[in-house]
Coordinates of C-alpha atoms in Angstrom, one line a residue:
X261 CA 12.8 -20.4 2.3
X262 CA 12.7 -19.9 5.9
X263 CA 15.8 -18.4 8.1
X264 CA 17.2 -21.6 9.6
X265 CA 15.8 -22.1 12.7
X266 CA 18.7 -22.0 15.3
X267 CA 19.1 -19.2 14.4
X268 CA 16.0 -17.4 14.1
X269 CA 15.3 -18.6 18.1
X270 CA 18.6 -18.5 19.2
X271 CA 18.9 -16.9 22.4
X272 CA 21.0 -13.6 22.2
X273 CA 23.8 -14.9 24.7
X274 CA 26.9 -14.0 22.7
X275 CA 25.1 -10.5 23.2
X276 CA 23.6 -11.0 26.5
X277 CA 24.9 -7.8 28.7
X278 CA 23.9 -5.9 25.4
X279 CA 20.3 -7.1 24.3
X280 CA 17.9 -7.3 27.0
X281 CA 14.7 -7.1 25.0
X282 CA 15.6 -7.5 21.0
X283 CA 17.3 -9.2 18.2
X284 CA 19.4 -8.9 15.7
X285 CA 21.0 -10.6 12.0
X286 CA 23.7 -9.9 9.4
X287 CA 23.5 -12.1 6.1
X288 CA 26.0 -12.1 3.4
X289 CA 25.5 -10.1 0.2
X290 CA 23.8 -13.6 -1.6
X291 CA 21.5 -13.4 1.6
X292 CA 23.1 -16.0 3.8
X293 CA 22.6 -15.6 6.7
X294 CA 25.5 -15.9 8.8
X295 CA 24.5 -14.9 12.3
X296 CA 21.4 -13.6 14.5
X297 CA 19.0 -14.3 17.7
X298 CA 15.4 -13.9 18.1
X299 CA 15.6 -12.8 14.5
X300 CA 11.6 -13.9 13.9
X301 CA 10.5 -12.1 16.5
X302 CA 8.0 -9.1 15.9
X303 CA 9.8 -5.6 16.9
X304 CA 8.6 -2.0 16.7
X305 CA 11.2 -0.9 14.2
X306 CA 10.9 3.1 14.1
X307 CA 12.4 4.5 11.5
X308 CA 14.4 2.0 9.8
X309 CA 11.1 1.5 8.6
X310 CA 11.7 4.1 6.1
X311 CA 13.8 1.7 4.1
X312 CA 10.4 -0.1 3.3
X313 CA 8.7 2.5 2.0
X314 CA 11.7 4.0 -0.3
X315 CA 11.9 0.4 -1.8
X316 CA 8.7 0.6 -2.1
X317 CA 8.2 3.6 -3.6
X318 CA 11.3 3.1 -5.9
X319 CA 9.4 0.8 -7.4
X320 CA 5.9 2.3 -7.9
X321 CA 6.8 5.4 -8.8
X322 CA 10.1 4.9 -10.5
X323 CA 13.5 7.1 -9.4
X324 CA 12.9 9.5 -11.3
X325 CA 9.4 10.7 -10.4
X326 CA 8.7 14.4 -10.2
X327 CA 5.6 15.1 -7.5
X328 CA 3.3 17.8 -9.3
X329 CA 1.3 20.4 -8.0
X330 CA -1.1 22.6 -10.2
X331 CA -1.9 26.0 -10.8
X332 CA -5.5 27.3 -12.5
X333 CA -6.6 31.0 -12.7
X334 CA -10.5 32.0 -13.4
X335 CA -11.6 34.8 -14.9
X336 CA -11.6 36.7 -11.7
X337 CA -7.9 36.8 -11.4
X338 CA -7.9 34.2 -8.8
X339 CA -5.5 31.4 -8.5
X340 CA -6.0 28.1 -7.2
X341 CA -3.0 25.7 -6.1
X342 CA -4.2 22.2 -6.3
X343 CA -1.1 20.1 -4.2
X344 CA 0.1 16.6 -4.5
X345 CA 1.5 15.7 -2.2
X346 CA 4.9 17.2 -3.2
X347 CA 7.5 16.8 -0.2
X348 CA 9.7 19.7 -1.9
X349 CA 7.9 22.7 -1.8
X350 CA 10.3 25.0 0.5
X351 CA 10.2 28.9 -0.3
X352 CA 13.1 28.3 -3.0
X353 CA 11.1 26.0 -4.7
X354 CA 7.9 28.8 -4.6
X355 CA 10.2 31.3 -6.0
X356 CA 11.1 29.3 -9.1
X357 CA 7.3 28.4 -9.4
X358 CA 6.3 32.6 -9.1
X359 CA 9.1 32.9 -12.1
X360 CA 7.4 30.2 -14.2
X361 CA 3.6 31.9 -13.3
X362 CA 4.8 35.4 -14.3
X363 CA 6.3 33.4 -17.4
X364 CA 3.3 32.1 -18.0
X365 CA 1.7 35.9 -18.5
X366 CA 0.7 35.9 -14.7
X367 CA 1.1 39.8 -13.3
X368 CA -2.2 40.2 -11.2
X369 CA -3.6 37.9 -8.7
X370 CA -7.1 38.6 -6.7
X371 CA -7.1 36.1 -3.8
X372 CA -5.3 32.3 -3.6
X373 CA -7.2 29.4 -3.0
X374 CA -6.2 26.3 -1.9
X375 CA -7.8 23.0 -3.1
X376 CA -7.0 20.2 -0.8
X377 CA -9.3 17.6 -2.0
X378 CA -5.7 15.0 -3.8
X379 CA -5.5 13.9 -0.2
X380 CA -8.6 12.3 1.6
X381 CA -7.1 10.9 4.9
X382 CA -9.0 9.1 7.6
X383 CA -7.0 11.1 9.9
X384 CA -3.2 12.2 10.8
X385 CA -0.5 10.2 11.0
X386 CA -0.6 7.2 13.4
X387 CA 1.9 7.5 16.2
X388 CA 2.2 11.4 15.5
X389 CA 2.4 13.5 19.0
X390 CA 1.3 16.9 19.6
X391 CA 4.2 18.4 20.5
X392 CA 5.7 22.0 18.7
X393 CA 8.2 19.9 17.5
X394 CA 8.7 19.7 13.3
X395 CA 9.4 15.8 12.9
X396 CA 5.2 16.1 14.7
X397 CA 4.2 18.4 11.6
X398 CA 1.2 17.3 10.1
X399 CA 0.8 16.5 6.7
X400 CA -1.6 17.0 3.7
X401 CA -2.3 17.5 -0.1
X402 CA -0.3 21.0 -0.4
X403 CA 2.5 21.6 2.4
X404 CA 5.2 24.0 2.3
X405 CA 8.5 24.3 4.0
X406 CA 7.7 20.6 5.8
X407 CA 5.2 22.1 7.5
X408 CA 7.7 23.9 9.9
X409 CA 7.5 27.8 10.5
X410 CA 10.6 29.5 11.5
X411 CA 10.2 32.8 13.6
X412 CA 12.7 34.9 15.4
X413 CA 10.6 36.7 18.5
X414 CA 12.4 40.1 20.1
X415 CA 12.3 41.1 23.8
X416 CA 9.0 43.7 22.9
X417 CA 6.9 41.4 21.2
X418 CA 8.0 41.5 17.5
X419 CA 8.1 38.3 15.4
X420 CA 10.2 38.3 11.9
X421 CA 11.1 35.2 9.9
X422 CA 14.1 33.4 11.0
X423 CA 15.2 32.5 7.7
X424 CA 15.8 35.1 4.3
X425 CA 14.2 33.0 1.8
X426 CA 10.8 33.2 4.0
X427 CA 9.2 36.3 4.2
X428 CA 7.3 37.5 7.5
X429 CA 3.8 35.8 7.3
X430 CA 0.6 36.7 9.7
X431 CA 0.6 33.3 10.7
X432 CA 4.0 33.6 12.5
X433 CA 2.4 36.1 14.8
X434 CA 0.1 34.4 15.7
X435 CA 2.2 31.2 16.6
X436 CA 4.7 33.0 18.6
X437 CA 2.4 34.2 21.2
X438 CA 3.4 31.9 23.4
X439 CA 6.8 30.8 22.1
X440 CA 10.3 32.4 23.9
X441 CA 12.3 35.0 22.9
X442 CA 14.6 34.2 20.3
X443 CA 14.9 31.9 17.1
X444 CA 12.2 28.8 17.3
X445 CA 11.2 26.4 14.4
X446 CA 7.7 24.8 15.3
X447 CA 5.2 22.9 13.9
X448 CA 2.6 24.9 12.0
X449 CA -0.1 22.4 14.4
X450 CA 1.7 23.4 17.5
X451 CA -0.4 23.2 20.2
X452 CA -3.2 21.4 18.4
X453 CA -5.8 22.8 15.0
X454 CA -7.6 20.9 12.8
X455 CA -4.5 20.4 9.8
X456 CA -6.2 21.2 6.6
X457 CA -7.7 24.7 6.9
X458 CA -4.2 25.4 9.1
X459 CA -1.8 24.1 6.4
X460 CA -3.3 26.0 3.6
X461 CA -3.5 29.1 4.7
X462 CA 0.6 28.8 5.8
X463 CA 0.8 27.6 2.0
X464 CA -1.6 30.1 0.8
X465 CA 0.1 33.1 3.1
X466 CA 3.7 31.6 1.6
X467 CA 2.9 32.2 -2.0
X468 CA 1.0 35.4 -1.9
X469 CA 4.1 37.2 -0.3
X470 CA 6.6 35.0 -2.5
X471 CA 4.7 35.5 -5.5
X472 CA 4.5 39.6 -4.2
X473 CA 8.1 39.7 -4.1
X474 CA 8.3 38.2 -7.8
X475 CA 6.7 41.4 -8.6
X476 CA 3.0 39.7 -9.3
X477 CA 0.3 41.7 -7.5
X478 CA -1.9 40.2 -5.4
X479 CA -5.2 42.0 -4.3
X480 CA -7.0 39.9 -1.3
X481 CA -4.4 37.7 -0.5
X482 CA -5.2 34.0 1.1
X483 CA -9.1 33.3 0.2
X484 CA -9.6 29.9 1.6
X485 CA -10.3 26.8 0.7
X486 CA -12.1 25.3 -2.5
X487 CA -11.5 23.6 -5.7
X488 CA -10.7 26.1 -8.6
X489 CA -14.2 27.8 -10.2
X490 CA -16.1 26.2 -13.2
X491 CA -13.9 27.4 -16.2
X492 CA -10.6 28.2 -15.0
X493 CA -7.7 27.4 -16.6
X494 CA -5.0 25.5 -16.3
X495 CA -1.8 28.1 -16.4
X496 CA 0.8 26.1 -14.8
X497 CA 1.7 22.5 -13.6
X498 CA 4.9 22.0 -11.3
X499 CA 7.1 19.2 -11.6
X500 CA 9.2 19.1 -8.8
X501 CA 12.8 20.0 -9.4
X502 CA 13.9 17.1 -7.4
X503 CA 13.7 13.5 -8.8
X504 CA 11.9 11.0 -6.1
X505 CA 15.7 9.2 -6.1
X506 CA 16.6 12.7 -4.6
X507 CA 13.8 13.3 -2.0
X508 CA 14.6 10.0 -1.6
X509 CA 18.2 10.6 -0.1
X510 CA 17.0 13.8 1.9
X511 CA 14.2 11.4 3.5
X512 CA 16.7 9.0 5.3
X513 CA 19.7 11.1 5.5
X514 CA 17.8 13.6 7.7
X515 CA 14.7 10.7 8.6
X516 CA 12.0 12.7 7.6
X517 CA 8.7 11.4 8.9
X518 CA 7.1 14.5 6.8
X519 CA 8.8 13.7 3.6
X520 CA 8.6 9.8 4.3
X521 CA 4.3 9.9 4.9
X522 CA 3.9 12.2 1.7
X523 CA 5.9 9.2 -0.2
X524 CA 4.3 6.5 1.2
X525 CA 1.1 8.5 0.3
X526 CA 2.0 8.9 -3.0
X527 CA 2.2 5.4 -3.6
X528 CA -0.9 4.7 -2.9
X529 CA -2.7 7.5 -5.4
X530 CA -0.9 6.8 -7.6
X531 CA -1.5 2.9 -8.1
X532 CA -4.8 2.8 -6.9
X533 CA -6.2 6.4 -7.7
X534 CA -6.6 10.0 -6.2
X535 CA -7.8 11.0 -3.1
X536 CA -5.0 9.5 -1.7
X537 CA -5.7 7.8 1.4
X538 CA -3.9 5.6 4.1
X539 CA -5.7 2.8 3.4
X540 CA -4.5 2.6 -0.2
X541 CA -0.8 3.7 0.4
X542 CA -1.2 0.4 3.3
X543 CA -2.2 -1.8 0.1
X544 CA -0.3 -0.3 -2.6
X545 CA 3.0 -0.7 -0.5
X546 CA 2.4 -4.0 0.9
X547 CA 1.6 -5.3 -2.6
X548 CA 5.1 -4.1 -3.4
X549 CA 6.7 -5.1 -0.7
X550 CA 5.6 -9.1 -1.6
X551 CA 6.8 -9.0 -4.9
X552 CA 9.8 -7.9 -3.5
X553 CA 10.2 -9.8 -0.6
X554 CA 8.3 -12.7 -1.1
X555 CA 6.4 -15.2 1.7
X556 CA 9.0 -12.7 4.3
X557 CA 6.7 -9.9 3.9
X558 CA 4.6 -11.9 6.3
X559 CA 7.0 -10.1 9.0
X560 CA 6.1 -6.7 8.6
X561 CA 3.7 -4.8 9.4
X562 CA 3.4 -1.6 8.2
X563 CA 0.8 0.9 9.4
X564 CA 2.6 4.2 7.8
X565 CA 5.0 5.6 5.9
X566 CA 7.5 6.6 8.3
X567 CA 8.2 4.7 11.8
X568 CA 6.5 7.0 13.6
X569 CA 3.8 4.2 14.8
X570 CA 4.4 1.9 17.8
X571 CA 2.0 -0.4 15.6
X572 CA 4.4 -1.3 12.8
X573 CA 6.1 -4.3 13.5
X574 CA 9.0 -6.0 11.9
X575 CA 11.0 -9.1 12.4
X576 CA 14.7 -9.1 11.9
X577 CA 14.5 -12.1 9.5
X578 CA 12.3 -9.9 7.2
X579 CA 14.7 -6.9 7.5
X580 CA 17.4 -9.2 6.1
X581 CA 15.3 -9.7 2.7
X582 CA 14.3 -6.0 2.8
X583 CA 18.0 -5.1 3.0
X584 CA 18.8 -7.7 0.2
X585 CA 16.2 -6.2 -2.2
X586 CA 17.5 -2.7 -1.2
X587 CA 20.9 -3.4 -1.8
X588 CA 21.4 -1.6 -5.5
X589 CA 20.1 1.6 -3.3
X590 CA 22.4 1.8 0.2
X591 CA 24.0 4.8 -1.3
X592 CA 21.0 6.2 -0.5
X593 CA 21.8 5.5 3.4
X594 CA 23.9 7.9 5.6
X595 CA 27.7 6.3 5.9
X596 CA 29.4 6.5 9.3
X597 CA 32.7 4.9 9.5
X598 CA 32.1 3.1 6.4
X599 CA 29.0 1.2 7.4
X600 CA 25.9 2.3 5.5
X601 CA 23.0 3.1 7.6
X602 CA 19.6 3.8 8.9
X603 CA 18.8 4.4 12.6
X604 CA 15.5 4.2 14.4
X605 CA 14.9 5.5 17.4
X606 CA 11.6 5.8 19.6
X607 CA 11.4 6.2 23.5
X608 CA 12.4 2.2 24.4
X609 CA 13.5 1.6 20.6
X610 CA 17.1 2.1 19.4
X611 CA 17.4 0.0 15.9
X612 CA 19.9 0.1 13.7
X613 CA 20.0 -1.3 10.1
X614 CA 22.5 -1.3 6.9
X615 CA 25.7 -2.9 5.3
X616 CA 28.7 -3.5 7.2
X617 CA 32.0 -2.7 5.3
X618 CA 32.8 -6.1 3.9
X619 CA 29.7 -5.6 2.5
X620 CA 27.4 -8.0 5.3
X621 CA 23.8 -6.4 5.8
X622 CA 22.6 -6.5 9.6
X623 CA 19.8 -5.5 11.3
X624 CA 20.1 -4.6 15.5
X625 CA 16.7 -3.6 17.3
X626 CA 16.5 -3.3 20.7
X627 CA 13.2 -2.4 22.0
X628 CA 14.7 -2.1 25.9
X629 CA 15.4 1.2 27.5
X630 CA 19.4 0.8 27.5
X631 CA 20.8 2.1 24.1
X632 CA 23.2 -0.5 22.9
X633 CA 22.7 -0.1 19.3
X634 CA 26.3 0.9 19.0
X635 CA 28.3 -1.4 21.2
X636 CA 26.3 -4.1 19.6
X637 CA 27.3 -2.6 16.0
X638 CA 30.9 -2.7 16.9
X639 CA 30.8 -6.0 18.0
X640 CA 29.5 -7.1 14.7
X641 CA 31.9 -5.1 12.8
X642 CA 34.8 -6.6 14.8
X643 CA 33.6 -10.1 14.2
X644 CA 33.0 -9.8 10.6
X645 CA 35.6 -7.5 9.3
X646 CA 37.9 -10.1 7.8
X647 CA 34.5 -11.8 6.2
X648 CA 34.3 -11.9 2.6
X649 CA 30.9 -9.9 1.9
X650 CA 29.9 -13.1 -0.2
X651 CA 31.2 -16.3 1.4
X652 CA 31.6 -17.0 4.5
X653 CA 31.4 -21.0 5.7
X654 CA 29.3 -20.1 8.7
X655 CA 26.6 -19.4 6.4
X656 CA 23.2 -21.0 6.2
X657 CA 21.8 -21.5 2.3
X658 CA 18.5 -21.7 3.5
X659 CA 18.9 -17.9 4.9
X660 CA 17.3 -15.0 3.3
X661 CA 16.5 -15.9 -0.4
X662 CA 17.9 -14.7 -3.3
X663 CA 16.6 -11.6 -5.3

């Protein structure tokens, strides 16, 4: 059913000095929806976004999906890691992996290689900048520590890790050349480098001097890239110790566009087959999404995982539905003042979307340079805090549909 129409056009006047350039909704917990403006027109939605592809992924890949990432040794003594994808892999995560290899019998290691070939993108993420900044980190098949390297550069020159659980690596050095004196934590791209080659050799780097530390030997260090030799053996597949429900959390709480693009990725592979590509993590998703949402999928558009992309586009009516599906998971969303939420936030884009305390889920998203998002938010929580969450006589049944 469609969202009734006056309100769906209705001018934004009851928010005029507020919404310039936007729209917004709230419905009640059946999906009635009980006010909004503008609320079919398409918006760039930034990160609430995000709530999408969680749903999404829910879904697909069930909450309690483990990403993998494999291990094989040949009968030179070198080890390949073959990634999936796994959002999880900080240095704490590689130490309990170098436990379960030595575990495994593993005390000697020649070189590491890195086989990248899970992933076959047609390019980086879409809206991504190339700045040093780590929400700009690229992304791939095997990626540790989010694809962020933290350094701590002295007065003379020298550069140590900024953080105890990551040893020193080469590639630091050579990263802080022209950073400042003091603690930085840049993207491993900054300045620009073709991703691939770049992010495994700050994985392969990673576990040599992790695995070193576990007391394995290894000889030549970080070899390169290539799938593991004819004949070697599997020794070890990683499940991540964190359940997808979990990444899950971490991915909105702290709106990881990293995490977030590795999900949405993972989607894709895994219901339409390895390499994972953009393509099928577009299809897989959006196949999702309209068995969730039904004919209001038709107001999205969703070019990657993470809101990143001024491309994606999302009305405020389809938000509602989104939000209704999602509604067994807004624990998942960060609470502030007892409204459970996602923000989204772009230069010219401040959205907001969630459920208000009685229990209403609203969608603001104001693509206008003034940030409103929270005077508009108030507003809604004052005229709807002495709404029931499920009735209200304002309401219009032919609002969002039921689940």
């Amino acid at each position: 059913l469609a969202m009734d129409q006056r309100l769906a056009t209705a001018s934004c006047r009851s928010m005029a000095d507020l919404i310039t350039e936007g729209a917004y909704a709230v419905a009640d917990s059946q999906g009635r929806v009980l006010d909004g403006c503008n609320a079919d027109r398409p918006l760039v939605p930034a990160s609430i976004l995000k709530i999408a592809t969680i749903s999404a992924a829910l879904a697909i890949l069930g909450p309690d999906y483990h990403f993998r990432t494999e291990f094989f040794v040949d009968g030179q003594q070198n080890l390949t890691i073959k990634g999936f994808g796994d959002p999880s892999l900080v240095s704490e995560e590689i130490v309990a992996i170098a436990k379960q290899l030595q575990q495994q019998g593993l005390r000697r290691v020649n070189q590491i290689f890195v086989d990248p070939s899970a992933f076959a993108l047609e390019h980086q993420v879409p809206g991504q900048e190339m700045s040093d900044n780590p929400y700009d980190a690229p992304i791939g098949a095997l990626s540790v520590n989010f694809n962020a390297v933290p350094f701590s550069k002295e007065k003379g020159g020298r550069v140590n890790s900024a953080e105890p659980q990551t040893p020193t690596l080469p590639l630091m050095a050579e990263l802080a050349k022209n950073a400042p004196v003091g603690r930085s934590r840049i993207n491993v791209c900054t300045g620009g480098c073709e991703a691939t080659p770049r992010l495994a050799r700050y994985s392969g780097e990673l576990f040599a001097a992790l695995l070193q530390r576990q007391g394995i030997a290894v000889g030549g260090g970080y070899g390169g890239l290539r799938p593991a030799a004819a004949g070697a053996r599997l020794l070890y597949t990683h499940q991540s110790r964190q359940t997808l429900r979990d990444i899950s959390r971490s991915t909105l709480a702290y709106s990881s566009n990293f995490m977030a693009n590795l999900i949405f990725l993972t989607c894709g592979a895994e219901q339409l087959g390895y390499p994972a590509t953009w393509a099928k993590a577009r299809r897989a998703v959006h196949e999702e999404l309209a068995r969730q949402m039904g004919s209001a999928v038709e107001g999205l558009v969703q070019i990657e995982g993470s809101g990143l992309s001024r491309e994606n586009r999302v009305t405020a009516a389809a938000m509602l539905r989104l939000l209704a599906v999602f509604r067994p998971h807004q624990d998942l969303l960060n609470l502030e003042e007892g409204v459970a939420l996602k923000t989204g936030t772009l230069t010219g884009v401040h959205n907001l979307a969630g459920y208000l305390p009685q229990g209403q889920s609203f969608v603001i998203m104001l693509n206008q340079s003034a940030n409103n998002r929270a005077a508009v938010l108030a507003r809604l929580k004052a005229q709807f805090a002495g709404a029931g969450a499920s009735t209200n006589n304002r309401g219009t049944a032919a609002g969002v549909p039921k689940k």
